[in-house]
PDB file of N, CA and C in Angstrom:
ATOM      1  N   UNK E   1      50.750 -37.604   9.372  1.00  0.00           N
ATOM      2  CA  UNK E   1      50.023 -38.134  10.493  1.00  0.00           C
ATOM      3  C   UNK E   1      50.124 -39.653  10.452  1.00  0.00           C
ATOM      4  N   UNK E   2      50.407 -39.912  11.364  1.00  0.00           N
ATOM      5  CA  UNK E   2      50.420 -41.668  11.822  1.00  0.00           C
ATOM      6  C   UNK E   2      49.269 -42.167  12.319  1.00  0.00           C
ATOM      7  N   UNK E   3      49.454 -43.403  11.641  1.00  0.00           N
ATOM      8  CA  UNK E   3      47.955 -44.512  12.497  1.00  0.00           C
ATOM      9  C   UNK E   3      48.155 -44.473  14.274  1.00  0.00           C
ATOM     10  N   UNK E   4      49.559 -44.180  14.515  1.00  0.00           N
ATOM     11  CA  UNK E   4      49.439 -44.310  16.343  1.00  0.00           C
ATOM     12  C   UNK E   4      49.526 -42.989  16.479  1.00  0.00           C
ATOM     13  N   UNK E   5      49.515 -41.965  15.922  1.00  0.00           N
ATOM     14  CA  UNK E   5      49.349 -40.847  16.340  1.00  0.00           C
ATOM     15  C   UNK E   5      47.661 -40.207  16.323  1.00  0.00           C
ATOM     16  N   UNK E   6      46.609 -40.737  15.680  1.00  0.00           N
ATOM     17  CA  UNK E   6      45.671 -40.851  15.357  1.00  0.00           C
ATOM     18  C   UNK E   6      44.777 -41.650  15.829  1.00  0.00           C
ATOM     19  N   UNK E   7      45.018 -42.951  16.739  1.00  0.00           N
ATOM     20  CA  UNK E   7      45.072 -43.559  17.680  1.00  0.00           C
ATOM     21  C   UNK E   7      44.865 -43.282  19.116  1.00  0.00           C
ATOM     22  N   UNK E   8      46.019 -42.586  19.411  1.00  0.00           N
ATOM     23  CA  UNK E   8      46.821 -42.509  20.607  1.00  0.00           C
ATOM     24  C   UNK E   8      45.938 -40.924  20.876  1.00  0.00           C
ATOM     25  N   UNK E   9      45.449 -39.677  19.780  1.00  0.00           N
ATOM     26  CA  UNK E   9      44.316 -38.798  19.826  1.00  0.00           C
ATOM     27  C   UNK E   9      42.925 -39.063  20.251  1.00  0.00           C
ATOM     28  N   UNK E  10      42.347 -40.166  19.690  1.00  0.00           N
ATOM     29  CA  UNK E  10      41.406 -40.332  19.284  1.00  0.00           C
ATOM     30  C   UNK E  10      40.976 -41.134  21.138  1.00  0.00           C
ATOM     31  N   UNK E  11      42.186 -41.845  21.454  1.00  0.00           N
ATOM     32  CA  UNK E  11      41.913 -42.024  22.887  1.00  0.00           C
ATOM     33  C   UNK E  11      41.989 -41.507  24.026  1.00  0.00           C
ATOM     34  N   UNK E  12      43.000 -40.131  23.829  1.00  0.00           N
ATOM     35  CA  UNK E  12      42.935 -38.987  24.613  1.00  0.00           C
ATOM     36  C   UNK E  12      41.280 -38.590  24.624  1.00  0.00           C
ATOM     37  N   UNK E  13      41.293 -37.559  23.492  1.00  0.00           N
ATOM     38  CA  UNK E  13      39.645 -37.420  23.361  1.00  0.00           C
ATOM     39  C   UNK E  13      38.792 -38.482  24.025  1.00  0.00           C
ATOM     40  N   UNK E  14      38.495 -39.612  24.263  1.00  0.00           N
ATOM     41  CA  UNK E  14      37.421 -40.210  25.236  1.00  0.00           C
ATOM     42  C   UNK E  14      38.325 -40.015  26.733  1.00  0.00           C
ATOM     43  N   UNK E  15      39.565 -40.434  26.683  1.00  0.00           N
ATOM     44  CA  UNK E  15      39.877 -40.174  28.141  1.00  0.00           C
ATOM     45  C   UNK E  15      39.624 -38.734  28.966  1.00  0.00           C
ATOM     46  N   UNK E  16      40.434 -37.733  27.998  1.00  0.00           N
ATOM     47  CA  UNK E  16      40.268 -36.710  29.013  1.00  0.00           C
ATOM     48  C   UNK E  16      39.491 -36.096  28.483  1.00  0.00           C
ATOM     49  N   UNK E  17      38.298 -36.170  27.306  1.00  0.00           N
ATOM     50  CA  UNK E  17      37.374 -34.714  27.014  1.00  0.00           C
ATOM     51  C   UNK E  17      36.215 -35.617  27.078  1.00  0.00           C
ATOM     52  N   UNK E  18      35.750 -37.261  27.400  1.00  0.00           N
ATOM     53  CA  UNK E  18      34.643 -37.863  26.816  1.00  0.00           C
ATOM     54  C   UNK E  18      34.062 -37.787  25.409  1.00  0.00           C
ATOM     55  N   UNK E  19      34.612 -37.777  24.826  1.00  0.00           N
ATOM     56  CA  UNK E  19      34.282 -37.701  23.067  1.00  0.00           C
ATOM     57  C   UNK E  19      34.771 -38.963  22.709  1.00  0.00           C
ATOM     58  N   UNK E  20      33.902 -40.006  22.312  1.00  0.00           N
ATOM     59  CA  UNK E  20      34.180 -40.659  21.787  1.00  0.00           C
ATOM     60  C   UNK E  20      34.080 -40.923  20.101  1.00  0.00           C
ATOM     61  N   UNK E  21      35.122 -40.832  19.725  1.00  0.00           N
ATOM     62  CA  UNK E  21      35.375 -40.275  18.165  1.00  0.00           C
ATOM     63  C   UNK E  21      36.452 -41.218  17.661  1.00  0.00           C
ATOM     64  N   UNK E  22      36.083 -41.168  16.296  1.00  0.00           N
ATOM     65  CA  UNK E  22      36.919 -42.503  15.508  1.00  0.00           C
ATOM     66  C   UNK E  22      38.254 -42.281  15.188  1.00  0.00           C
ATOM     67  N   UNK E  23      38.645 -43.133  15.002  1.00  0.00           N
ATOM     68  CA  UNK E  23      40.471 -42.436  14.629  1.00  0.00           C
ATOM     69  C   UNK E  23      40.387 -41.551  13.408  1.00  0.00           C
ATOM     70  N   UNK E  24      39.632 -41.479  12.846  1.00  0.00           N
ATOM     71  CA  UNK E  24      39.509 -40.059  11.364  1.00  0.00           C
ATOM     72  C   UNK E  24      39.796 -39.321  12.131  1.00  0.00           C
ATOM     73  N   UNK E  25      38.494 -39.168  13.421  1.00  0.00           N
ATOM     74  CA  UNK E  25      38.530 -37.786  13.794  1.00  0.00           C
ATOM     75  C   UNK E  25      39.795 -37.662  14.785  1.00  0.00           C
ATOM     76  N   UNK E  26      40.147 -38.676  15.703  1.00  0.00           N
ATOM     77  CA  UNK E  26      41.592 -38.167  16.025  1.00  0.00           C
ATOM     78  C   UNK E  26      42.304 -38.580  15.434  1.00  0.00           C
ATOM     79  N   UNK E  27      42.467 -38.481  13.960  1.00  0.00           N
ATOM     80  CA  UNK E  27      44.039 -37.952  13.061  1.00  0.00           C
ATOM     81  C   UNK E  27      43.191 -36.524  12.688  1.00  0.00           C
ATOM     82  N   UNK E  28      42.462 -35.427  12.724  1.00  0.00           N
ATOM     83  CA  UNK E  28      41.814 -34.516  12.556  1.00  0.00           C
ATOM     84  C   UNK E  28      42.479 -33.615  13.730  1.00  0.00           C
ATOM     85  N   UNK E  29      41.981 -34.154  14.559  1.00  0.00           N
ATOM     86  CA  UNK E  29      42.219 -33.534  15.985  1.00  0.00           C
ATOM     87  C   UNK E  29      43.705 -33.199  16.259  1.00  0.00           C
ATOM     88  N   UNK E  30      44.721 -34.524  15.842  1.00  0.00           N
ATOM     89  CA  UNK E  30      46.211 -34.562  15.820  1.00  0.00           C
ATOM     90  C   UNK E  30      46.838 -33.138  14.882  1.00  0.00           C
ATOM     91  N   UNK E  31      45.936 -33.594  13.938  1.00  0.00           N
ATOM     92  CA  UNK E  31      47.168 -32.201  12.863  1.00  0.00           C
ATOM     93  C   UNK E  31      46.050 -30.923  13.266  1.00  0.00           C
ATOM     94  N   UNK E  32      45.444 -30.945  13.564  1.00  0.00           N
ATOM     95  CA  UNK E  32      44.528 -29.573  14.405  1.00  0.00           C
ATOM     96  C   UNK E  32      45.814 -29.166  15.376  1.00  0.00           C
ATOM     97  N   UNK E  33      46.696 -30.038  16.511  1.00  0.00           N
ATOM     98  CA  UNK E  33      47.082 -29.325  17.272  1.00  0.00           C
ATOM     99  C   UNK E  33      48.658 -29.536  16.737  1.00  0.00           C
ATOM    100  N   UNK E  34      48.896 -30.173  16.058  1.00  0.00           N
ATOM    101  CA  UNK E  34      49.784 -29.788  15.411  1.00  0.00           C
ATOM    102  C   UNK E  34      49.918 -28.381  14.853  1.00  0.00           C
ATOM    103  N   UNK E  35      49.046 -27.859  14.050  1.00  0.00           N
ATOM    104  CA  UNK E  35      48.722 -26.566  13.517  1.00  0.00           C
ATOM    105  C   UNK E  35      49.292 -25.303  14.274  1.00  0.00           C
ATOM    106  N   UNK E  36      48.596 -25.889  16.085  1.00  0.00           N
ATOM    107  CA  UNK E  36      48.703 -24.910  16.937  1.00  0.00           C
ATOM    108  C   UNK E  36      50.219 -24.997  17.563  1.00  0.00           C
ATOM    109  N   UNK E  37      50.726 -26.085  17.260  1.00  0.00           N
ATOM    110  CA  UNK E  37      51.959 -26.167  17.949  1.00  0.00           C
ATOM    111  C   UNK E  37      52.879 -24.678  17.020  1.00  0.00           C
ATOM    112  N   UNK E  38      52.780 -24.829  15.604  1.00  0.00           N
ATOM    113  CA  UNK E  38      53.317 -24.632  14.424  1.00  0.00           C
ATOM    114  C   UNK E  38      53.785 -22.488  15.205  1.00  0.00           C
ATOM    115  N   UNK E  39      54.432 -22.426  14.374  1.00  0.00           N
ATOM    116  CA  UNK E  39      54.536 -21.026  14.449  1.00  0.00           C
ATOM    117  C   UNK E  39      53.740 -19.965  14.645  1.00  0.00           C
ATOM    118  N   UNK E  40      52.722 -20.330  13.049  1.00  0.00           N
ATOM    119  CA  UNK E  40      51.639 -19.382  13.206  1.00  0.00           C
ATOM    120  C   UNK E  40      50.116 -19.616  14.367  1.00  0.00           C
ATOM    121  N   UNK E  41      50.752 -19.884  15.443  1.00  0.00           N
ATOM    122  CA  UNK E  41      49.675 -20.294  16.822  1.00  0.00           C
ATOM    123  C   UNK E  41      48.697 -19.097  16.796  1.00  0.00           C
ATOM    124  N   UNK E  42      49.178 -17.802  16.238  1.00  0.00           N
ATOM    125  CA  UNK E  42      47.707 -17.274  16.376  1.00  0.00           C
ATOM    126  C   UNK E  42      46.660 -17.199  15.587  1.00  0.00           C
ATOM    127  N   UNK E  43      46.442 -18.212  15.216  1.00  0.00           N
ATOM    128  CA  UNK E  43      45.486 -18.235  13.948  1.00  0.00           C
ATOM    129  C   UNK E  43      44.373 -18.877  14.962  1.00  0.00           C
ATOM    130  N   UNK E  44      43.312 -18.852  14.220  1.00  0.00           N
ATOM    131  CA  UNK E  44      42.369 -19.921  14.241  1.00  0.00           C
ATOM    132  C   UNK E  44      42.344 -21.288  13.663  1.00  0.00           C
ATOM    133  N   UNK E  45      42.361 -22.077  14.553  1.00  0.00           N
ATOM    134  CA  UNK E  45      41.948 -23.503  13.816  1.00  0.00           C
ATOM    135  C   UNK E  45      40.709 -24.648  14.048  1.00  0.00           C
ATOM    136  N   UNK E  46      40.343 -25.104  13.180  1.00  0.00           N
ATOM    137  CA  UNK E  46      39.142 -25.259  13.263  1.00  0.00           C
ATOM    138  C   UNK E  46      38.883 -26.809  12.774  1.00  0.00           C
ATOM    139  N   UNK E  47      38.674 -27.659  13.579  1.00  0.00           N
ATOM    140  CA  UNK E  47      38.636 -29.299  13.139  1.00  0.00           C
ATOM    141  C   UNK E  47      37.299 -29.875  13.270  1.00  0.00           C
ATOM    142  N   UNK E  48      36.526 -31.459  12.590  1.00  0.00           N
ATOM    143  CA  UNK E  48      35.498 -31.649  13.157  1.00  0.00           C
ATOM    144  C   UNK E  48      35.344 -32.871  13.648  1.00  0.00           C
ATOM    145  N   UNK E  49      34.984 -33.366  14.367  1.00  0.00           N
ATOM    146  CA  UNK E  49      34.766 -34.887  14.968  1.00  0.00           C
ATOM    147  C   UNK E  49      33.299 -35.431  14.573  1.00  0.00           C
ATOM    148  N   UNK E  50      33.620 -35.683  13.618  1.00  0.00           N
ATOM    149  CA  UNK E  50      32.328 -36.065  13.010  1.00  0.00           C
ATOM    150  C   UNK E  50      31.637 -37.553  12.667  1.00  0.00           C
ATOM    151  N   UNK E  51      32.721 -38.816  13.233  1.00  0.00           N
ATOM    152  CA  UNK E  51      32.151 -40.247  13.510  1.00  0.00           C
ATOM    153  C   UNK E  51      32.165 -40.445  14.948  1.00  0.00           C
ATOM    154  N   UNK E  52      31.610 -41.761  15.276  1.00  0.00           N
ATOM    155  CA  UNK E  52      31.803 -41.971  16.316  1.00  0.00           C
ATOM    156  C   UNK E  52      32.745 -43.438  16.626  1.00  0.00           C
ATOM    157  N   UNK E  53      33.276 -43.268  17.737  1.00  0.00           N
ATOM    158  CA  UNK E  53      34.466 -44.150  17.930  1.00  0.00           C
ATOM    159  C   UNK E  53      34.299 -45.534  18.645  1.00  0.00           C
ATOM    160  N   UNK E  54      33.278 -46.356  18.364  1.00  0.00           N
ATOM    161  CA  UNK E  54      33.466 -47.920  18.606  1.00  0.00           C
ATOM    162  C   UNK E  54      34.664 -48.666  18.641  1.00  0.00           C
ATOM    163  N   UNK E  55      35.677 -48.228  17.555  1.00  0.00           N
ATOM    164  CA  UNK E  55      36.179 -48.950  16.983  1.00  0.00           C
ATOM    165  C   UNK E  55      37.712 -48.709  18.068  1.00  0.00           C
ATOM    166  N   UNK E  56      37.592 -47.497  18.851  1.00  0.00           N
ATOM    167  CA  UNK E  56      38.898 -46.951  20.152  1.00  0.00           C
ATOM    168  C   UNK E  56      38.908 -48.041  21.052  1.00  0.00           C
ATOM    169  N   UNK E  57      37.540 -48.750  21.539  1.00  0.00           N
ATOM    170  CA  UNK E  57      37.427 -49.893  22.130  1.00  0.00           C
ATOM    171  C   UNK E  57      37.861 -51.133  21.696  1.00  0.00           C
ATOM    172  N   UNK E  58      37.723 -51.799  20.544  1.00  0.00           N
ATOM    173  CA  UNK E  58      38.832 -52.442  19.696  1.00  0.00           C
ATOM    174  C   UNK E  58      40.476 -52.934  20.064  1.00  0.00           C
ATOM    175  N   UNK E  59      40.849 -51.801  20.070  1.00  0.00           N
ATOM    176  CA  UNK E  59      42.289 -51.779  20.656  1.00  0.00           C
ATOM    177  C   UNK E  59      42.500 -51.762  22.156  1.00  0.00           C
ATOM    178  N   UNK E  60      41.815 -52.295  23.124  1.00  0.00           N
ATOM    179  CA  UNK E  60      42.152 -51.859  24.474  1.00  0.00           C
ATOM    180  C   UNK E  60      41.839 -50.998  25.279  1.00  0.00           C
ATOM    181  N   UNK E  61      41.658 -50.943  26.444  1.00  0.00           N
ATOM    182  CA  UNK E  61      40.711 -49.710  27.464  1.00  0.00           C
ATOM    183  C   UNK E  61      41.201 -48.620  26.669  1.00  0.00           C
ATOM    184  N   UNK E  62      40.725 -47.527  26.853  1.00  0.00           N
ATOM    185  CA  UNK E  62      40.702 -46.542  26.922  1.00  0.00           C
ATOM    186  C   UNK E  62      41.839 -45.906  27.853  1.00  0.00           C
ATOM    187  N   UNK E  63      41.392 -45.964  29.030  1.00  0.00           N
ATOM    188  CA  UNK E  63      42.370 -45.264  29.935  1.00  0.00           C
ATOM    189  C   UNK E  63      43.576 -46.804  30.345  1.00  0.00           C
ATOM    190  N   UNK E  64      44.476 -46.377  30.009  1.00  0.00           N
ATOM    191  CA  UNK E  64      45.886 -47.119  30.402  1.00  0.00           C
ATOM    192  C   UNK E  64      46.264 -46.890  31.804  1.00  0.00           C
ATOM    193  N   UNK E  65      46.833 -47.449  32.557  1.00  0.00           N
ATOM    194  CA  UNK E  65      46.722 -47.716  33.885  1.00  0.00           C
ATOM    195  C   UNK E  65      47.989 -48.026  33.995  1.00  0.00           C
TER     196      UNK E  65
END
């Protein structure tokens, strides 16, 4: 998992779900759907967003334009 892949999650999540969550939780979220991309897609997977994301604001809006 990458810092811009973890990033680039973590700002999806406030853009399109309103969760604003820290880059932990989207590098969490990233290899969560990574998981699902993976072969075994029928599993369950199960991630948690458990800070909150001040720090997504930091780097620039949110939604890119």
């Amino acid at each position: 998992m990458t810092d811009e892949e973890a990033i680039s999650t973590a700002r999806r999540l406030a853009a399109e779900e309103g969760i604003f969550a820290g880059f932990s939780s989207g590098a969490n979220v990233a290899a969560a759907l990574q998981l699902l991309r993976a072969e075994d897609r029928d599993q369950t997977v199960v991630t948690l967003a458990c800070d909150s994301g001040p720090e997504v604001f930091e780097y620039g809006p949110v939604v890119q334009s």
